Amino acid sequence: MNDIDKPPCSLKCIVVSCNCKKDIFFGLSLSISQVDQMVITVQLAIPFFQGNGYEIWSTKMRTLFISEYLWELVDEGYAVEEMPRDAVKDVRMRDAKAFFLIQQAIAESIFPLISKATKSKEAWDALQTEYRSTVEIKMEMASTLTS
C-alpha cells in the first residue's frame, strides 16, 4: 500500500509475537504463524457534525488533530513567508490533511460555510464563528479577564 492509498487517519501498530500462536491486541485475536512481526492499520472514525452539539464535536476533532500532530496548524495557522523553504511542502501537506479531515467531518448542508477556505485554520475558524455557543464565548472571556 503506498501513501496515497492509506486512510486519512490511521493508527499503525506493530505486534511482535513471542513464540505464540495468537496474540490479543485491541480485543482482536490475531493468528501469527511463522511471522515475527506484522503491521496492523486501524482506521479511526472521524466525528461527524450535522449542526448541533458543536462543543462536543470540536473537542473530539481537537483530540483527533492532536493525535495526528495537526492541531497547531488548525489552531494557529501558518505563513509560508515565515518558514524555511524546505519546510513549506511538509506544512502544506499536513494542513491539507487537516483541511480534508474537517471537510469529511461536516454535513453537506454545512459545507458551503467553509467552501471558500483554503487552509484548515480558515475552515475551523468559520465553523467556530458560526456554531460556538455564546455561553462558551462568555466563559472564555471571563477566564481571560480573571487571569
PDB file of C-alpha atoms in Angstrom:
ATOM      1  CA  MET A   1       0.000   0.000   0.000  1.00  0.00           C
ATOM      2  CA  ASN A   2       1.515   3.329  -0.991  1.00  0.00           C
ATOM      3  CA  ASP A   3       0.961   6.626   0.858  1.00  0.00           C
ATOM      4  CA  ILE A   4      -1.908   7.646  -1.433  1.00  0.00           C
ATOM      5  CA  ASP A   5      -3.911   4.506  -0.625  1.00  0.00           C
ATOM      6  CA  LYS A   6      -3.639   4.921   3.145  1.00  0.00           C
ATOM      7  CA  PRO A   7      -6.746   6.042   5.027  1.00  0.00           C
ATOM      8  CA  PRO A   8      -6.603   9.726   6.026  1.00  0.00           C
ATOM      9  CA  CYS A   9      -6.382   8.851   9.682  1.00  0.00           C
ATOM     10  CA  SER A  10      -4.809   5.608  10.708  1.00  0.00           C
ATOM     11  CA  LEU A  11      -3.016   4.122  13.651  1.00  0.00           C
ATOM     12  CA  LYS A  12      -0.158   1.784  12.854  1.00  0.00           C
ATOM     13  CA  CYS A  13       0.677  -0.800  15.418  1.00  0.00           C
ATOM     14  CA  ILE A  14       3.472  -3.312  15.387  1.00  0.00           C
ATOM     15  CA  VAL A  15       2.657  -6.587  17.059  1.00  0.00           C
ATOM     16  CA  VAL A  16       5.605  -8.765  17.906  1.00  0.00           C
ATOM     17  CA  SER A  17       4.826 -12.374  18.636  1.00  0.00           C
ATOM     18  CA  CYS A  18       6.559 -14.168  21.454  1.00  0.00           C
ATOM     19  CA  ASN A  19       6.519 -17.678  20.009  1.00  0.00           C
ATOM     20  CA  CYS A  20       2.758 -17.653  20.478  1.00  0.00           C
ATOM     21  CA  LYS A  21       0.146 -18.873  18.044  1.00  0.00           C
ATOM     22  CA  LYS A  22      -2.174 -15.984  18.884  1.00  0.00           C
ATOM     23  CA  ASP A  23      -1.773 -12.506  20.343  1.00  0.00           C
ATOM     24  CA  ILE A  24      -4.603 -10.399  21.698  1.00  0.00           C
ATOM     25  CA  PHE A  25      -4.476  -6.788  20.556  1.00  0.00           C
ATOM     26  CA  PHE A  26      -7.238  -4.178  20.890  1.00  0.00           C
ATOM     27  CA  GLY A  27      -9.632  -7.028  21.649  1.00  0.00           C
ATOM     28  CA  LEU A  28      -8.828  -8.810  18.381  1.00  0.00           C
ATOM     29  CA  SER A  29      -7.450 -12.303  18.264  1.00  0.00           C
ATOM     30  CA  LEU A  30      -4.638 -12.319  15.734  1.00  0.00           C
ATOM     31  CA  SER A  31      -3.196 -15.513  14.330  1.00  0.00           C
ATOM     32  CA  ILE A  32       0.544 -15.204  13.994  1.00  0.00           C
ATOM     33  CA  SER A  33       2.125 -18.224  12.442  1.00  0.00           C
ATOM     34  CA  GLN A  34       5.720 -18.008  11.268  1.00  0.00           C
ATOM     35  CA  VAL A  35       5.808 -14.231  11.276  1.00  0.00           C
ATOM     36  CA  ASP A  36       7.768 -12.443  13.963  1.00  0.00           C
ATOM     37  CA  GLN A  37       6.128  -9.098  13.426  1.00  0.00           C
ATOM     38  CA  MET A  38       3.231  -7.629  11.476  1.00  0.00           C
ATOM     39  CA  VAL A  39       1.795  -4.163  10.940  1.00  0.00           C
ATOM     40  CA  ILE A  40      -1.886  -3.561  11.622  1.00  0.00           C
ATOM     41  CA  THR A  41      -3.632  -0.458  10.327  1.00  0.00           C
ATOM     42  CA  VAL A  42      -6.760   0.615  12.195  1.00  0.00           C
ATOM     43  CA  GLN A  43      -8.904   3.285  10.588  1.00  0.00           C
ATOM     44  CA  LEU A  44     -10.284   5.725  13.134  1.00  0.00           C
ATOM     45  CA  ALA A  45     -13.822   7.050  12.901  1.00  0.00           C
ATOM     46  CA  ILE A  46     -13.976  10.777  12.215  1.00  0.00           C
ATOM     47  CA  PRO A  47     -16.510  12.613  14.421  1.00  0.00           C
ATOM     48  CA  PHE A  48     -19.379  13.892  12.243  1.00  0.00           C
ATOM     49  CA  PHE A  49     -21.016  17.302  12.719  1.00  0.00           C
ATOM     50  CA  GLN A  50     -24.558  17.969  11.479  1.00  0.00           C
ATOM     51  CA  GLY A  51     -25.126  21.371  13.022  1.00  0.00           C
ATOM     52  CA  ASN A  52     -25.788  20.631  16.678  1.00  0.00           C
ATOM     53  CA  GLY A  53     -23.507  19.673  19.547  1.00  0.00           C
ATOM     54  CA  TYR A  54     -20.628  21.804  18.283  1.00  0.00           C
ATOM     55  CA  GLU A  55     -18.772  21.833  21.623  1.00  0.00           C
ATOM     56  CA  ILE A  56     -18.593  18.033  21.808  1.00  0.00           C
ATOM     57  CA  TRP A  57     -17.723  17.666  18.117  1.00  0.00           C
ATOM     58  CA  SER A  58     -14.994  20.316  18.245  1.00  0.00           C
ATOM     59  CA  THR A  59     -13.453  18.696  21.336  1.00  0.00           C
ATOM     60  CA  LYS A  60     -13.357  15.316  19.576  1.00  0.00           C
ATOM     61  CA  MET A  61     -11.873  16.896  16.449  1.00  0.00           C
ATOM     62  CA  ARG A  62      -9.258  18.736  18.507  1.00  0.00           C
ATOM     63  CA  THR A  63      -8.222  15.419  20.060  1.00  0.00           C
ATOM     64  CA  LEU A  64      -8.036  13.838  16.607  1.00  0.00           C
ATOM     65  CA  PHE A  65      -5.873  16.711  15.332  1.00  0.00           C
ATOM     66  CA  ILE A  66      -3.580  16.450  18.359  1.00  0.00           C
ATOM     67  CA  SER A  67      -3.183  12.704  17.823  1.00  0.00           C
ATOM     68  CA  GLU A  68      -2.170  13.318  14.205  1.00  0.00           C
ATOM     69  CA  TYR A  69       0.159  16.252  15.069  1.00  0.00           C
ATOM     70  CA  LEU A  70      -2.083  18.697  13.204  1.00  0.00           C
ATOM     71  CA  TRP A  71      -3.664  20.792  15.961  1.00  0.00           C
ATOM     72  CA  GLU A  72      -1.073  23.570  15.878  1.00  0.00           C
ATOM     73  CA  LEU A  73      -1.770  24.161  12.162  1.00  0.00           C
ATOM     74  CA  VAL A  74      -5.544  24.187  12.679  1.00  0.00           C
ATOM     75  CA  ASP A  75      -5.391  26.407  15.756  1.00  0.00           C
ATOM     76  CA  GLU A  76      -2.648  28.845  14.782  1.00  0.00           C
ATOM     77  CA  GLY A  77      -2.359  28.538  11.010  1.00  0.00           C
ATOM     78  CA  TYR A  78       0.878  29.165   9.171  1.00  0.00           C
ATOM     79  CA  ALA A  79       2.521  31.758   6.950  1.00  0.00           C
ATOM     80  CA  VAL A  80       4.737  30.478   4.135  1.00  0.00           C
ATOM     81  CA  GLU A  81       6.807  33.656   4.269  1.00  0.00           C
ATOM     82  CA  GLU A  82       7.885  32.895   7.849  1.00  0.00           C
ATOM     83  CA  MET A  83       9.176  29.348   7.358  1.00  0.00           C
ATOM     84  CA  PRO A  84      12.258  27.767   5.827  1.00  0.00           C
ATOM     85  CA  ARG A  85      11.825  26.908   2.169  1.00  0.00           C
ATOM     86  CA  ASP A  86      12.370  23.167   2.730  1.00  0.00           C
ATOM     87  CA  ALA A  87       9.560  23.022   5.335  1.00  0.00           C
ATOM     88  CA  VAL A  88       6.851  24.555   3.130  1.00  0.00           C
ATOM     89  CA  LYS A  89       5.875  21.356   1.292  1.00  0.00           C
ATOM     90  CA  ASP A  90       5.556  19.347   4.513  1.00  0.00           C
ATOM     91  CA  VAL A  91       3.467  22.018   6.242  1.00  0.00           C
ATOM     92  CA  ARG A  92       1.175  22.375   3.233  1.00  0.00           C
ATOM     93  CA  MET A  93       0.660  18.601   3.097  1.00  0.00           C
ATOM     94  CA  ARG A  94      -0.127  18.423   6.826  1.00  0.00           C
ATOM     95  CA  ASP A  95      -2.506  21.364   6.518  1.00  0.00           C
ATOM     96  CA  ALA A  96      -4.217  19.723   3.540  1.00  0.00           C
ATOM     97  CA  LYS A  97      -4.692  16.579   5.658  1.00  0.00           C
ATOM     98  CA  ALA A  98      -6.268  18.632   8.471  1.00  0.00           C
ATOM     99  CA  PHE A  99      -8.443  20.515   5.968  1.00  0.00           C
ATOM    100  CA  PHE A 100      -9.574  17.223   4.414  1.00  0.00           C
ATOM    101  CA  LEU A 101     -10.496  15.850   7.848  1.00  0.00           C
ATOM    102  CA  ILE A 102     -12.624  18.945   8.525  1.00  0.00           C
ATOM    103  CA  GLN A 103     -14.339  18.594   5.146  1.00  0.00           C
ATOM    104  CA  GLN A 104     -15.102  14.927   5.795  1.00  0.00           C
ATOM    105  CA  ALA A 105     -16.367  15.648   9.306  1.00  0.00           C
ATOM    106  CA  ILE A 106     -19.217  18.003   8.376  1.00  0.00           C
ATOM    107  CA  ALA A 107     -22.598  17.537   6.736  1.00  0.00           C
ATOM    108  CA  GLU A 108     -23.061  18.712   3.154  1.00  0.00           C
ATOM    109  CA  SER A 109     -25.518  21.341   4.376  1.00  0.00           C
ATOM    110  CA  ILE A 110     -22.680  22.925   6.404  1.00  0.00           C
ATOM    111  CA  PHE A 111     -20.035  22.639   3.685  1.00  0.00           C
ATOM    112  CA  PRO A 112     -20.861  25.972   1.967  1.00  0.00           C
ATOM    113  CA  LEU A 113     -19.702  27.711   5.146  1.00  0.00           C
ATOM    114  CA  ILE A 114     -16.130  26.539   4.530  1.00  0.00           C
ATOM    115  CA  SER A 115     -16.170  26.282   0.730  1.00  0.00           C
ATOM    116  CA  LYS A 116     -14.080  29.412   0.228  1.00  0.00           C
ATOM    117  CA  ALA A 117     -11.445  28.406   2.807  1.00  0.00           C
ATOM    118  CA  THR A 118      -8.037  27.361   1.501  1.00  0.00           C
ATOM    119  CA  LYS A 119      -6.415  26.367   4.803  1.00  0.00           C
ATOM    120  CA  SER A 120      -7.566  24.305   7.753  1.00  0.00           C
ATOM    121  CA  LYS A 121      -7.457  27.298  10.127  1.00  0.00           C
ATOM    122  CA  GLU A 122      -9.812  29.288   7.877  1.00  0.00           C
ATOM    123  CA  ALA A 123     -12.314  26.414   7.811  1.00  0.00           C
ATOM    124  CA  TRP A 124     -12.013  25.780  11.569  1.00  0.00           C
ATOM    125  CA  ASP A 125     -12.472  29.477  12.374  1.00  0.00           C
ATOM    126  CA  ALA A 126     -15.537  29.728  10.095  1.00  0.00           C
ATOM    127  CA  LEU A 127     -17.184  26.789  11.857  1.00  0.00           C
ATOM    128  CA  GLN A 128     -16.243  28.164  15.261  1.00  0.00           C
ATOM    129  CA  THR A 129     -17.687  31.591  14.435  1.00  0.00           C
ATOM    130  CA  GLU A 130     -20.953  30.084  13.230  1.00  0.00           C
ATOM    131  CA  TYR A 131     -21.563  27.362  15.815  1.00  0.00           C
ATOM    132  CA  ARG A 132     -19.711  28.118  19.018  1.00  0.00           C
ATOM    133  CA  SER A 133     -22.219  28.912  21.742  1.00  0.00           C
ATOM    134  CA  THR A 134     -22.390  32.330  23.348  1.00  0.00           C
ATOM    135  CA  VAL A 135     -22.156  30.629  26.761  1.00  0.00           C
ATOM    136  CA  GLU A 136     -18.780  29.151  25.826  1.00  0.00           C
ATOM    137  CA  ILE A 137     -17.576  32.511  24.494  1.00  0.00           C
ATOM    138  CA  LYS A 138     -18.664  34.306  27.686  1.00  0.00           C
ATOM    139  CA  MET A 139     -16.915  31.703  29.854  1.00  0.00           C
ATOM    140  CA  GLU A 140     -13.701  32.122  27.855  1.00  0.00           C
ATOM    141  CA  MET A 141     -13.901  35.915  28.082  1.00  0.00           C
ATOM    142  CA  ALA A 142     -14.457  35.729  31.864  1.00  0.00           C
ATOM    143  CA  SER A 143     -11.497  33.390  32.194  1.00  0.00           C
ATOM    144  CA  THR A 144      -9.311  35.787  30.189  1.00  0.00           C
ATOM    145  CA  LEU A 145     -10.379  38.765  32.329  1.00  0.00           C
ATOM    146  CA  THR A 146      -9.594  36.996  35.606  1.00  0.00           C
ATOM    147  CA  SER A 147      -6.130  35.845  34.549  1.00  0.00           C
TER     148      SER A 147
END
